mmCIF file of C-alpha atoms in Angstrom:
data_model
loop_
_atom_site.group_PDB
_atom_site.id
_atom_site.type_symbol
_atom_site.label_atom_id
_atom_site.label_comp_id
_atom_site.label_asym_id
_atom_site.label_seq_id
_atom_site.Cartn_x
_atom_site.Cartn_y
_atom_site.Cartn_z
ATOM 1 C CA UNK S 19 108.603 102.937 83.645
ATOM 2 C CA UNK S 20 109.835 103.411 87.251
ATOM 3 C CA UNK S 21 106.346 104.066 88.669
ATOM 4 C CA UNK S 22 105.009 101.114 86.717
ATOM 5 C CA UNK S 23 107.969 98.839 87.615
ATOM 6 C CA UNK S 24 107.213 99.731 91.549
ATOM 7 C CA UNK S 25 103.170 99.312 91.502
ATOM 8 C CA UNK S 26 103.890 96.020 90.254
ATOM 9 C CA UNK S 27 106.485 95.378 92.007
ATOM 10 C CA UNK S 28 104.312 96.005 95.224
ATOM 11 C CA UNK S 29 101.577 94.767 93.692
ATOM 12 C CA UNK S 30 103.666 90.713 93.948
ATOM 13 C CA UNK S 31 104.689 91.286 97.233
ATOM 14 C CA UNK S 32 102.127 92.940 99.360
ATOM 15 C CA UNK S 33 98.276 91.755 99.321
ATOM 16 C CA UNK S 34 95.095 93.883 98.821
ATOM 17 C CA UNK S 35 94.273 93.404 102.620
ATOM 18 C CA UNK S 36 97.786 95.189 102.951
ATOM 19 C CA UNK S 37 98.255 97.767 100.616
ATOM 20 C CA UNK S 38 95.818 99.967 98.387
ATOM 21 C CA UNK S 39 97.507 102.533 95.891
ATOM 22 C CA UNK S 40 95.507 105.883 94.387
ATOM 23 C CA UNK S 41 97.177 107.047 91.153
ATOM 24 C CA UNK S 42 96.767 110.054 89.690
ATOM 25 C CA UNK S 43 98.647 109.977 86.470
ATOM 26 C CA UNK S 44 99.018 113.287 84.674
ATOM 27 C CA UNK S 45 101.913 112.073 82.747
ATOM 28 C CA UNK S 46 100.331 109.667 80.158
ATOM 29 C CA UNK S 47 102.410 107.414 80.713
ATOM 30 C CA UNK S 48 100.533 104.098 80.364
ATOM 31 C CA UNK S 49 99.864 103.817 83.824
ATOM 32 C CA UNK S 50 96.390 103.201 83.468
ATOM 33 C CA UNK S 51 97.642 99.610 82.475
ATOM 34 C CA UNK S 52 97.735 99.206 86.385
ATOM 35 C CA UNK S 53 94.137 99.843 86.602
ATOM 36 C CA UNK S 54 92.879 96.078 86.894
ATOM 37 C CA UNK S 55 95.078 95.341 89.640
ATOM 38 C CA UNK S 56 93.581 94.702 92.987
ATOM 39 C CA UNK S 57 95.742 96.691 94.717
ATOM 40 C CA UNK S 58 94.680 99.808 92.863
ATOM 41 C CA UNK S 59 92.063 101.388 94.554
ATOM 42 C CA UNK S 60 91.438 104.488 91.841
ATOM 43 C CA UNK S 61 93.790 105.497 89.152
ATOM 44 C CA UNK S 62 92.707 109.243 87.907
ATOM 45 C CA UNK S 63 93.705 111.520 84.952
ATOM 46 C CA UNK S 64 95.045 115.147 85.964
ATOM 47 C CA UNK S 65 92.299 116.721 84.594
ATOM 48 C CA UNK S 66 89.662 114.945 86.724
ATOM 49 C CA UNK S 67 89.244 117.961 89.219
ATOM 50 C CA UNK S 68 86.761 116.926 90.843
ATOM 51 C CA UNK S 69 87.513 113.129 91.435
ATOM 52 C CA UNK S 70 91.144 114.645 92.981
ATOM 53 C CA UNK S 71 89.356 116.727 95.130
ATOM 54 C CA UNK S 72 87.543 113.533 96.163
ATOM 55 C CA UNK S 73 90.243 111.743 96.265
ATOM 56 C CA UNK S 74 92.217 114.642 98.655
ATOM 57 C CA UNK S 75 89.066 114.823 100.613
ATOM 58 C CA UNK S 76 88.935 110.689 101.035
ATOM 59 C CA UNK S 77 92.919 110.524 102.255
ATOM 60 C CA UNK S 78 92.447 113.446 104.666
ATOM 61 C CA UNK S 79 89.233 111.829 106.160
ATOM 62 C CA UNK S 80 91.118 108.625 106.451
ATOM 63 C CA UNK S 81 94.337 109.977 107.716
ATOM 64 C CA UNK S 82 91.681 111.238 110.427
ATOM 65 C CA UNK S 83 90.184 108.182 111.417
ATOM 66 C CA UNK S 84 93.411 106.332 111.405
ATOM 67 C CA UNK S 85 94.880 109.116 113.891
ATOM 68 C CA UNK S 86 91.651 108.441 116.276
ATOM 69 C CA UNK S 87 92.109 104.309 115.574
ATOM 70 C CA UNK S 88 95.674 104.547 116.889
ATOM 71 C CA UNK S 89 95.186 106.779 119.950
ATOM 72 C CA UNK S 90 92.454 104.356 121.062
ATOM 73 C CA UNK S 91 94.950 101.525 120.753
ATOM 74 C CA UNK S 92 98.135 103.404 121.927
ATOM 75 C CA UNK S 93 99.746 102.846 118.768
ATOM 76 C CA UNK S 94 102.315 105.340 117.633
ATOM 77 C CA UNK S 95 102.697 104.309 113.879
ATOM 78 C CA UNK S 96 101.243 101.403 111.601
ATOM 79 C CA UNK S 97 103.473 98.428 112.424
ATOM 80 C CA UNK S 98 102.257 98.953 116.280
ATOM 81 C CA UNK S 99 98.648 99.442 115.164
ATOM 82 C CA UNK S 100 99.177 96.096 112.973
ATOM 83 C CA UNK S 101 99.558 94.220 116.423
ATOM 84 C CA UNK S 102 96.220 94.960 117.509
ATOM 85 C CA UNK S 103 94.319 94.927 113.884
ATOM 86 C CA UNK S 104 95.191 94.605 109.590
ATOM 87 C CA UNK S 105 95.062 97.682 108.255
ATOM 88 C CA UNK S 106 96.196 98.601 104.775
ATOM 89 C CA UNK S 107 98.689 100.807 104.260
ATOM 90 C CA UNK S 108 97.782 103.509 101.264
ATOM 91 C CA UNK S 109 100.361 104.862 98.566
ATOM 92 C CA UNK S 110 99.443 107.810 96.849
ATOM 93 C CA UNK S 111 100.694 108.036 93.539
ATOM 94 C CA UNK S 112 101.700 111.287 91.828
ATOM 95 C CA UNK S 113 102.763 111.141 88.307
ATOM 96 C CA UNK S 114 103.961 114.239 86.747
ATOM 97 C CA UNK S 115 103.072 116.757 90.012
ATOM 98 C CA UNK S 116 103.627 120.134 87.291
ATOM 99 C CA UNK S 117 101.120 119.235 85.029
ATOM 100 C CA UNK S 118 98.215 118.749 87.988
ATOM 101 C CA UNK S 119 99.284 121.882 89.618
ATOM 102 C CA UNK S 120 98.176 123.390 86.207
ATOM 103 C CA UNK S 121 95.012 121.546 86.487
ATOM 104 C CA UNK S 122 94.174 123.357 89.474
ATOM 105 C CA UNK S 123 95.238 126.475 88.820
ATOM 106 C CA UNK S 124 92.257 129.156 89.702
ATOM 107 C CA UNK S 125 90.851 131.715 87.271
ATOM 108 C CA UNK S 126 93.974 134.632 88.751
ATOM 109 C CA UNK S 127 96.457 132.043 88.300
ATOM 110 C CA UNK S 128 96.758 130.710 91.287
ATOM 111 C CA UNK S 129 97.869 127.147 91.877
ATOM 112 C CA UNK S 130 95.313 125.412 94.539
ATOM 113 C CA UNK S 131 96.782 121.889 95.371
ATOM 114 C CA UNK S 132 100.093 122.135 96.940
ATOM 115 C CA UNK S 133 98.946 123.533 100.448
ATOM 116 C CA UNK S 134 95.958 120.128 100.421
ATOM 117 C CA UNK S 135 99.334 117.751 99.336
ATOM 118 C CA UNK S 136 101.998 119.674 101.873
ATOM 119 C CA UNK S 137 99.191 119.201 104.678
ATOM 120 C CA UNK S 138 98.334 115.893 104.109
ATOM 121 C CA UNK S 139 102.249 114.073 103.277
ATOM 122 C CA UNK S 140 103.384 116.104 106.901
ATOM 123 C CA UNK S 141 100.763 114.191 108.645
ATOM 124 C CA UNK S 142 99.722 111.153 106.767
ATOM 125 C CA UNK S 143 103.029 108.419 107.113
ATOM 126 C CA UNK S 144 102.660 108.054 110.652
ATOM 127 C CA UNK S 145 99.454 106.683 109.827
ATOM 128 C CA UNK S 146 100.472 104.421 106.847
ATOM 129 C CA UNK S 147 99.575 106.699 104.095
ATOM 130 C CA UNK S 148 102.977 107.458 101.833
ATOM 131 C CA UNK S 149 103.236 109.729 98.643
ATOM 132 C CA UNK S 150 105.295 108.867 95.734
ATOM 133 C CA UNK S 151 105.519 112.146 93.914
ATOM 134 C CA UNK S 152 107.063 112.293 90.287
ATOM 135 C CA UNK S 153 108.501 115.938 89.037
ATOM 136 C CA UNK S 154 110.978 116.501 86.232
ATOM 137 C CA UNK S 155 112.343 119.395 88.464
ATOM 138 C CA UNK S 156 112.707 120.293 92.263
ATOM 139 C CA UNK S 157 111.086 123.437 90.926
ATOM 140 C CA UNK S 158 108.152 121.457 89.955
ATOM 141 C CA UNK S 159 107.806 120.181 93.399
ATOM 142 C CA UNK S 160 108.569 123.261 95.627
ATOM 143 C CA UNK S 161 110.576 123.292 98.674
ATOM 144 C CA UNK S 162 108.008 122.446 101.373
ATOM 145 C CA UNK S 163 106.849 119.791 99.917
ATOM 146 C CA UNK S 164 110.029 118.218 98.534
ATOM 147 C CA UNK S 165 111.283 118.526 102.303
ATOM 148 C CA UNK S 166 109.256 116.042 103.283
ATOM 149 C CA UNK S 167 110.214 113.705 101.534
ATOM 150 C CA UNK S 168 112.821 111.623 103.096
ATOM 151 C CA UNK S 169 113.807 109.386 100.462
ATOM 152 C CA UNK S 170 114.614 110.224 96.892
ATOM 153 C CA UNK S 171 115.327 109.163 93.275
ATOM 154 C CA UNK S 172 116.759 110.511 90.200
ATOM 155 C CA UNK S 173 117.026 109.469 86.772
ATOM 156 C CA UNK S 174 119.148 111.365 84.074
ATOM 157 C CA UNK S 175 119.079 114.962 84.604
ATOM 158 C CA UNK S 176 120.044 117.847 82.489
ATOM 159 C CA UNK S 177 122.494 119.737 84.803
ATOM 160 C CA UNK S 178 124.606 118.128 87.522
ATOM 161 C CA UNK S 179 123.363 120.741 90.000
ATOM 162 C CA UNK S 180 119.779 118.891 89.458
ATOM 163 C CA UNK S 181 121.321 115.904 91.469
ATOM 164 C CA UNK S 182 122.631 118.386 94.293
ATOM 165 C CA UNK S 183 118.881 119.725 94.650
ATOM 166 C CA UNK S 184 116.717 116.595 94.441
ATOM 167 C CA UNK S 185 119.208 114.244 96.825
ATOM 168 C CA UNK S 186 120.011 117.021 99.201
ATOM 169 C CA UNK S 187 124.025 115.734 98.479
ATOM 170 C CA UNK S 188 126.792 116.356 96.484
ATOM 171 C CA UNK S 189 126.836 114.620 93.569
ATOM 172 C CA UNK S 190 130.225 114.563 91.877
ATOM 173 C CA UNK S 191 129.440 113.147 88.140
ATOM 174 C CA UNK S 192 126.473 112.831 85.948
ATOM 175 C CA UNK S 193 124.648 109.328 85.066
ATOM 176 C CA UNK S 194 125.672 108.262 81.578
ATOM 177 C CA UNK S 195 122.998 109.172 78.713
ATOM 178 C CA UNK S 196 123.954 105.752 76.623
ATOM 179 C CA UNK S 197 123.261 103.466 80.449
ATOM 180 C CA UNK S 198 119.116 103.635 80.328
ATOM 181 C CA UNK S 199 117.614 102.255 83.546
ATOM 182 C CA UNK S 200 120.362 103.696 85.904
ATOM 183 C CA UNK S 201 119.522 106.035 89.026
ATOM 184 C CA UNK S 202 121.006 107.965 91.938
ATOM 185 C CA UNK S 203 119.003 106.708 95.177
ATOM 186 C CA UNK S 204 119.313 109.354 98.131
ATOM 187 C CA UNK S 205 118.434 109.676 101.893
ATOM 188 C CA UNK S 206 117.732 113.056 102.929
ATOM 189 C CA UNK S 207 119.301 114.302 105.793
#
């Protein structure tokens, strides 16, 4: 509900020649209602390897371009680039990040994906491209990654030390079970 609530949400306020959004939704969770929207540029299952790999390969090569595009115009992030020329900023949309790390895990077990998304979210919001990763653990996530992420959300979690880990804070009491909707909202230090 809160990834849906925030594509559409961006979706009313930002036009196409503004924003484009790639989903990859390995939660099921009825994102693919999104799909028509013309902010949506893609919106991939999990287990479409090779369409992710496209995907990783497209955002990389575009991070690229945009890093040459705002050399040439002395530009040191997208705003200042903006002055000179429109150019979209891209979300990338995670949904459930454990379930396509199993996707890509290779025949010896080993998980293939998090050094391409820990590469590409260290370099990409400089250049307009953000990631909005979902996880139902820190664990799930991995520290390298999840360090790069400056601001964070919560829903309900199971153990009040969960808050601690995913806001980078202290987090002194636990949101209600009986209050749906509610959230702790962190900026990591």
């Amino acid at each position: 509900m809160l990834l849906r609530t925030l594509l559409l949400d961006l979706a009313l306020t930002h036009a196409p020649q503004d924003l484009w959004c790639y989903v990859i939704d390995a939660g099921g969770q009825g994102l693919s209602l999104l799909a028509g929207l013309p902010q949506i540029g893609g919106l991939i299952q999990a287990r479409d390897r090779d369409h992710i790999q496209r995907l990783l390969t497209m955002i990389d090569r575009e991070i690229r371009r945009r890093q040459a595009l705002f050399r040439d115009r002395g530009a040191n992030d997208l705003p200042a680039y903006r002055q000179h020329e429109r150019l979209p900023a891209w979300l990338i949309v995670i949904d459930k990040l454990a379930l396509l790390r199993e996707e890509f895990k290779d025949k010896q077990g080993y998980e293939t994906i998090s050094d391409d998304l820990i590469r590409l979210a260290r370099l990409a919001r400089t250049y307009g491209v953000h990631f909005v990763i979902t996880a139902d653990s820190t664990r799930d996530i991995g520290y390298h990654l999840l360090a790069l992420f400056d601001n964070r959300i919560a829903l309900r979690l199971p153990e009040l030390q969960d808050y601690n880990d995913v806001l980078g804070g202290r987090v002194t009491s636990q949101i209600p079970a009986n209050v749906p909707g509610r959230a702790l909202w962190g900026h990591a230090e």
